[in-house]
XYZ file of C-alpha atoms in Angstrom:
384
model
C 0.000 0.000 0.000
C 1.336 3.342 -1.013
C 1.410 5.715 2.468
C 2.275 8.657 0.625
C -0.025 11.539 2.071
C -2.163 13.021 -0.205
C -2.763 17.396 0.057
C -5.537 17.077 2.171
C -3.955 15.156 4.566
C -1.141 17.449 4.883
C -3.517 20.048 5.310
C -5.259 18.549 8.168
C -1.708 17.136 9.523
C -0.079 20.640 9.513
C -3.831 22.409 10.969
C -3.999 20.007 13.844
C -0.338 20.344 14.448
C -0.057 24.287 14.737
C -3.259 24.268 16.619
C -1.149 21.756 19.203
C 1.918 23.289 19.447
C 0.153 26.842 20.324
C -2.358 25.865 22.156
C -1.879 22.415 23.747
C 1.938 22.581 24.643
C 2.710 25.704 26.434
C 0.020 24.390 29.151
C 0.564 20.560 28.717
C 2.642 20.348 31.978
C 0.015 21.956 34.078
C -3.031 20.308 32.813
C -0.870 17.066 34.192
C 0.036 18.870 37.651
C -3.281 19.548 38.363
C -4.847 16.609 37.194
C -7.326 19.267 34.707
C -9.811 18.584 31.909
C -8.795 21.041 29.460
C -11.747 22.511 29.020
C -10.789 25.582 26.751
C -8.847 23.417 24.552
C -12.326 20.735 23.614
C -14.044 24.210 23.245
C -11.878 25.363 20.534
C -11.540 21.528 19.236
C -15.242 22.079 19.068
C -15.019 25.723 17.223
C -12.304 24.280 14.983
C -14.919 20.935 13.642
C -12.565 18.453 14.849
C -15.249 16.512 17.057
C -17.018 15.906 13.661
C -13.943 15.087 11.695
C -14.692 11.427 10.994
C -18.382 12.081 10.792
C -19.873 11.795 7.346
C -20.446 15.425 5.633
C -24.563 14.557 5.339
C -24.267 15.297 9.422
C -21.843 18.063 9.534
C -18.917 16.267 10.044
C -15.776 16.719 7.440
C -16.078 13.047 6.394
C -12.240 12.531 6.780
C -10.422 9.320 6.412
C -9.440 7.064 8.972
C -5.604 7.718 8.303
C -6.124 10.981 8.556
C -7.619 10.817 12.006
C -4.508 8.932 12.957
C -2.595 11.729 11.743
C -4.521 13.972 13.635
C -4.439 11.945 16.936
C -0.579 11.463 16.333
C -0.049 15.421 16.715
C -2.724 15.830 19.345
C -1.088 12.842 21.799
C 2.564 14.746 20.677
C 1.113 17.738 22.839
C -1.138 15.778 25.261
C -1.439 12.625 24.881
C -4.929 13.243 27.615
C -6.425 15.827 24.748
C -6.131 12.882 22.282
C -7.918 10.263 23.752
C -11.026 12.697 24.568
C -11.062 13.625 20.758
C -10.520 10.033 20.157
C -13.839 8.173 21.960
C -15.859 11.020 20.372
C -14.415 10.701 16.870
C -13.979 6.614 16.936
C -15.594 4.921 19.280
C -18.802 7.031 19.302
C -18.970 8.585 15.673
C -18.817 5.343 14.411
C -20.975 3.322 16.519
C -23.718 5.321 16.260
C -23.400 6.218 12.403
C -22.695 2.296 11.947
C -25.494 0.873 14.202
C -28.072 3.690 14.982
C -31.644 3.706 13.388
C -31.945 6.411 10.736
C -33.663 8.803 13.837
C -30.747 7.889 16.189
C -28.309 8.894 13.413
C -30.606 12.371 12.491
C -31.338 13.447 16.563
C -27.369 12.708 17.260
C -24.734 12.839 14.659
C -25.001 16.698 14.240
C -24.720 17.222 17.504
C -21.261 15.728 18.067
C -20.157 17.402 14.879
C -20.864 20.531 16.605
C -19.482 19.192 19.859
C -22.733 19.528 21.826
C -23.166 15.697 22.608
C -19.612 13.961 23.470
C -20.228 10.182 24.097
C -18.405 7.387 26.211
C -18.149 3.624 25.770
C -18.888 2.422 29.116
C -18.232 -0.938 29.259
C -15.407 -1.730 32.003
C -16.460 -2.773 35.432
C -15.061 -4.742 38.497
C -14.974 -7.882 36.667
C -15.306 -6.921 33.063
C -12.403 -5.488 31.324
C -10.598 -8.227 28.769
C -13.202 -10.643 29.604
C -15.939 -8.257 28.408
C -18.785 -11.212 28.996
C -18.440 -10.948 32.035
C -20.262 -7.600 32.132
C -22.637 -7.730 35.465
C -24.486 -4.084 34.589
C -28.218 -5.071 33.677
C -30.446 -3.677 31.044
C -34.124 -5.395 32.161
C -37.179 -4.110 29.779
C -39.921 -2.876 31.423
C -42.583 -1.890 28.949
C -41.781 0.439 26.427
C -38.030 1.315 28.942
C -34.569 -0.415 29.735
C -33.964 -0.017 33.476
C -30.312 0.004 34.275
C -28.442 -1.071 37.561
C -24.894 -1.788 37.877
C -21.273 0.539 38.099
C -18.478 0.924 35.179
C -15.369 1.724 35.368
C -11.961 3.285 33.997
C -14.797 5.383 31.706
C -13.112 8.176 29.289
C -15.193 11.055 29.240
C -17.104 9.088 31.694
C -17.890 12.641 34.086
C -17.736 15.370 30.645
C -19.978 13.223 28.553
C -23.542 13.345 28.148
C -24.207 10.358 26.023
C -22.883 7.386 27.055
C -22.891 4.035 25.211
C -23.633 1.459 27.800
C -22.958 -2.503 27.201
C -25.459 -4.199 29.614
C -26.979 -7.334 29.932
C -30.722 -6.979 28.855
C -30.846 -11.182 28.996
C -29.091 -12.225 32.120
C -29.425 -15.917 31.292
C -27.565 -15.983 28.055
C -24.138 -14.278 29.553
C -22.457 -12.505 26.690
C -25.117 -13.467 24.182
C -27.581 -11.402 26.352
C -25.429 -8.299 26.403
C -26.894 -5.224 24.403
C -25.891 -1.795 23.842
C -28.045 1.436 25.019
C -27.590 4.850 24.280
C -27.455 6.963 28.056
C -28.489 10.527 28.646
C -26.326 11.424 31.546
C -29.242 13.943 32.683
C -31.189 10.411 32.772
C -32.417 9.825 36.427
C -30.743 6.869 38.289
C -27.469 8.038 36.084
C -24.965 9.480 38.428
C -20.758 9.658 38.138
C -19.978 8.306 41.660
C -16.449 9.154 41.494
C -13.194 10.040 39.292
C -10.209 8.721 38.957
C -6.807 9.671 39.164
C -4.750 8.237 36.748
C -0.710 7.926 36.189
C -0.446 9.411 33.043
C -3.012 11.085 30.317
C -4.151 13.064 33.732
C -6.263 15.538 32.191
C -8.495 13.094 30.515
C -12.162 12.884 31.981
C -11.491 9.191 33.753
C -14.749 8.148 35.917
C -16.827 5.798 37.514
C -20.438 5.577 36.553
C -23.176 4.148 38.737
C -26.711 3.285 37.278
C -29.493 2.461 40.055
C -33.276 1.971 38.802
C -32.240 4.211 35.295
C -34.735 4.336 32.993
C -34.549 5.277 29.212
C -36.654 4.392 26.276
C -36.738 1.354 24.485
C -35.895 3.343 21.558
C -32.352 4.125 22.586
C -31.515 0.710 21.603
C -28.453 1.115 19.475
C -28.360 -1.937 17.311
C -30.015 -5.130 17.184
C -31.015 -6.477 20.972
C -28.568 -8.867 22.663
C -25.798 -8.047 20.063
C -24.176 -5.445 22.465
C -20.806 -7.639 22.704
C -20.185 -7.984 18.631
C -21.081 -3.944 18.809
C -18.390 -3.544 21.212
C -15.581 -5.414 19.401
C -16.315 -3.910 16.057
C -16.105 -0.471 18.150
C -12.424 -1.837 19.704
C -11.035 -3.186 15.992
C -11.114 0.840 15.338
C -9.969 2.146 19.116
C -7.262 -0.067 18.405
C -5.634 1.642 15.626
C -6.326 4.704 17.094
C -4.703 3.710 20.500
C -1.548 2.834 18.381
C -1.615 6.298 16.869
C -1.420 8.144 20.356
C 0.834 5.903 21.316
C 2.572 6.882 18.205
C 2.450 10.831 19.119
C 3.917 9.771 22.641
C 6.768 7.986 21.206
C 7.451 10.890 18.116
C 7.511 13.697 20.668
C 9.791 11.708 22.872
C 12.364 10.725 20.274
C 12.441 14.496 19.228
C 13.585 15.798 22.665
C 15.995 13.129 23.224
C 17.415 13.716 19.514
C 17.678 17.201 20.369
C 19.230 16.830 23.458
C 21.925 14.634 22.516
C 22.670 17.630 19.625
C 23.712 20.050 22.712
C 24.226 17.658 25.616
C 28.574 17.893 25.887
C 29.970 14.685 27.690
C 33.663 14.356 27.394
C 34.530 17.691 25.254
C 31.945 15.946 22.659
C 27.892 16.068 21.937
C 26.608 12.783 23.155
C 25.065 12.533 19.794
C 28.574 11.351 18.560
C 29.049 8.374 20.593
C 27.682 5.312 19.072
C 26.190 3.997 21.820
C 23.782 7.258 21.156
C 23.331 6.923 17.698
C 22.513 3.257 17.727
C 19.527 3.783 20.291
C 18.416 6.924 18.215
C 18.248 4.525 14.645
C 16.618 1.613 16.228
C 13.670 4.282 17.728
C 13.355 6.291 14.484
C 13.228 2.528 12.590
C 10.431 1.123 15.328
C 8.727 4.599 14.660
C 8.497 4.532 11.185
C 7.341 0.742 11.139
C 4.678 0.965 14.081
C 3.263 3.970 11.593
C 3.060 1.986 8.747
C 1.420 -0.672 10.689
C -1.108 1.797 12.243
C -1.689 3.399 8.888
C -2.555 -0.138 7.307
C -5.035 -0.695 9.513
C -6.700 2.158 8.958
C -7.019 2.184 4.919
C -8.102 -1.735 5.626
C -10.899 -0.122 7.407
C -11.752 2.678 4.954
C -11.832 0.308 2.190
C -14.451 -2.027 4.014
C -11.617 -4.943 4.393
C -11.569 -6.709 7.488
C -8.846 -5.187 9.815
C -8.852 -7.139 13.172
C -5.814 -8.812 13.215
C -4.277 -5.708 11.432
C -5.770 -3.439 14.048
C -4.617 -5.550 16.942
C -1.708 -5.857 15.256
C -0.881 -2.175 15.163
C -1.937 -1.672 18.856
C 0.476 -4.243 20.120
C 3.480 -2.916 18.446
C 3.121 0.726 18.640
C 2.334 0.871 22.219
C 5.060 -1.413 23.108
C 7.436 0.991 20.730
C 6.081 3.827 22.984
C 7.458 2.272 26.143
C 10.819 1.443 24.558
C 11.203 4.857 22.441
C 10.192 7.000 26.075
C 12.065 4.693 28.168
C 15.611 5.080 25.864
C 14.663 9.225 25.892
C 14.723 8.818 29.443
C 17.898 6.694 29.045
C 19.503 9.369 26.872
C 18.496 12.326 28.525
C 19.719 10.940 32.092
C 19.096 12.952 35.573
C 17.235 15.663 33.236
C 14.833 13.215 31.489
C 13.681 11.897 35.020
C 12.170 14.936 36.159
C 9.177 15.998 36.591
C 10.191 19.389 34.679
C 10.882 17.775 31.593
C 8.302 16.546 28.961
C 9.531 12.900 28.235
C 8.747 12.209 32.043
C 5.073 12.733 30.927
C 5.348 10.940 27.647
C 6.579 7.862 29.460
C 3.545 8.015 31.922
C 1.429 9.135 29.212
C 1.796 5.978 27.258
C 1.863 3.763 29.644
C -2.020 3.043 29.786
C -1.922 2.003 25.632
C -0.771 -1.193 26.638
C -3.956 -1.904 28.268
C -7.083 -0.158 27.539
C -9.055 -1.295 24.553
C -7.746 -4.680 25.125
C -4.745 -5.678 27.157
C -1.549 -6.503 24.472
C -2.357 -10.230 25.933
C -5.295 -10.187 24.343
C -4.251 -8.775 20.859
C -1.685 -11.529 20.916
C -4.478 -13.479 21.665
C -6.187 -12.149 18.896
C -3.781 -12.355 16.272
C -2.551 -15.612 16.798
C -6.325 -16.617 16.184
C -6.792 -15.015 12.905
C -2.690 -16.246 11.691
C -4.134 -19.744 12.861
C -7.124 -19.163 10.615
C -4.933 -18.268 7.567
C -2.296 -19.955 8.112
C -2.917 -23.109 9.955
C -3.055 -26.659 8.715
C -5.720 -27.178 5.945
């Protein structure tokens, strides 16, 4: 496949990026201090379309690509990696789910409204014992008339507290496990809906991380998204994109961290010499720029798999396990090359470490994309 970005994509690319490096990075540090949502920044991300940027043009969205979201999450997560995974539930997880699965009135009443930014949505599916093994979801969904009445707590939820739409995997048919899960669309003004506390994360800190608690919640039948008890195949078509899109903040982590280390090696002066010189230095610096470059083209794979209606699973899983585990080793060797300076707090590759630290495990744990992939290489591969 030929990567080569076309003019739009540059256009977007070098938007997104001047947008991040003026207003993202000279408060990036203290949005992680302080543990804050970045309010300001998701209401110019709002002003600026980019909550309707994967959203097809007949809602008000600009209909992009999925490449070119990862591009865009790449230079969003190279400022704050927290600012990209808020744009990145609204854009992929919800966007999609509910342009891919919502009646033709679910799609009309909703899709403009996260194009403008007014609705932002959350996948709330973790709980207690539900994260990996997502049929083991305990949250109920029981019909009562012409209503769903909720009960039950999630978990780990991005934009769990700033959202007020969330898309909740429940069990609406308790005696058929994860063949009785469903998915149901969530006012968060709903009564019975409450956030019952937040979290407080290692990295990504000013991400909107919560716990959501649903006791007696009613909402109308109608806010079914999907067929009934086919919550769980919703979900994992959901993940096979928040994969690839996890891989791309990854990516931004791992980009901005190989930057500041390459610079710092340029001016760092260790025996009457710029680090950069000794091979020891350049060695680490090639193998991170080669990882780099090949976790992109992974990530970017999956993505044109997906815009060409292909199936992308394995590709997608694929792309998540190696990028985030190039983060770690890219952020840890910045560390490595930066020495006493890259450990503190004061320094930006301290946060990129932390930042990426939580791609290894949200939408699926890299155990289970191994799992994954070595299901569908079994399937192509195996013995006939």
């Amino acid at each position: 496949m030929d990567f080569t970005l076309t003019e739009e994509q540059v256009r977007y690319r070098n938007l997104i990026r001047r947008f991040a490096q003026e207003r993202i990075e000279p408060i990036a540090q203290q949005l992680d201090e302080e543990g804050l949502y970045p309010i300001q920044i998701v209401d110019e991300m709002r002003q600026l379309g980019l909550y309707g940027l994967t959203l097809p043009q007949e809602y008000g969205g600009s209909g992009v690509d999925s490449v070119t979201f990862c591009i865009a999450l790449e230079e969003l997560a190279k400022a704050a990696a927290g600012v990209a995974v808020i744009f990145a539930v609204q854009n992929s997880i919800g966007a999609f789910t509910i342009n891919e699965y919502g009646t033709p009135e679910q799609r009309e009443e909703i899709l403009p409204k996260m194009a403008t930014g007014e609705i932002l949505t959350s996948l709330a599916l973790t709980e207690e014992a539900a994260g990996s093994d997502a049929g083991n979801i305990q949250t109920t969904a029981i019909r009562d008339g012409d209503h769903f009445v909720l009960n039950g707590k999630k978990r780990y939820i991005t934009n769990g507290k700033y959202a007020n739409l969330h898309l909740v995997v429940a069990l609406t048919n308790p005696g058929r496990g994860k063949k009785g899960l469903s998915c149901i669309l969530v006012p968060s003004n709903t009564p019975g809906f409450s956030v019952s506390r937040t979290m407080n994360p290692m990295g990504q800190r000013c991400s909107d991380n919560a716990e959501l608690e649903f006791v007696n919640c009613r909402v109308p039948a109608k806010n079914l998204l999907g067929k009934e008890n086919r919550g769980l195949s919703i979900a994992l078509r959901a993940f096979d994109g928040g994969r690839f899109s996890v891989a791309a903040i990854a990516l931004g982590c791992a980009q901005a961290a190989f930057e500041k280390a390459l610079q710092y090696a340029q001016r760092r002066v260790q025996f009457g010499q710029a680090i950069i010189g000794f091979q020891s230095i350049e060695f680490m610096l090639a193998e991170m720029g080669t990882q780099i470059e090949a976790a992109r083209l992974l990530t970017y794979r999956a993505a044109a798999l997906k815009d060409q209606r292909l199936t992308y699973t394995k590709e997608s899983s694929m792309a998540k396990m190696f990028a985030t585990e190039v983060a770690e080793m890219v952020c840890h060797r910045a560390i490595q090359i930066m020495g006493g300076a890259g450990y503190m707090r004061e320094n930006d590759v301290e946060r990129y470490y932390r930042d990426q630290r939580v791609c290894q495990i949200y939408e699926g744990t890299n155990q289970i994309q191994r799992w994954i992939i070595a299901i569908h290489l079994i399937k192509e591969f195996g013995a006939k």
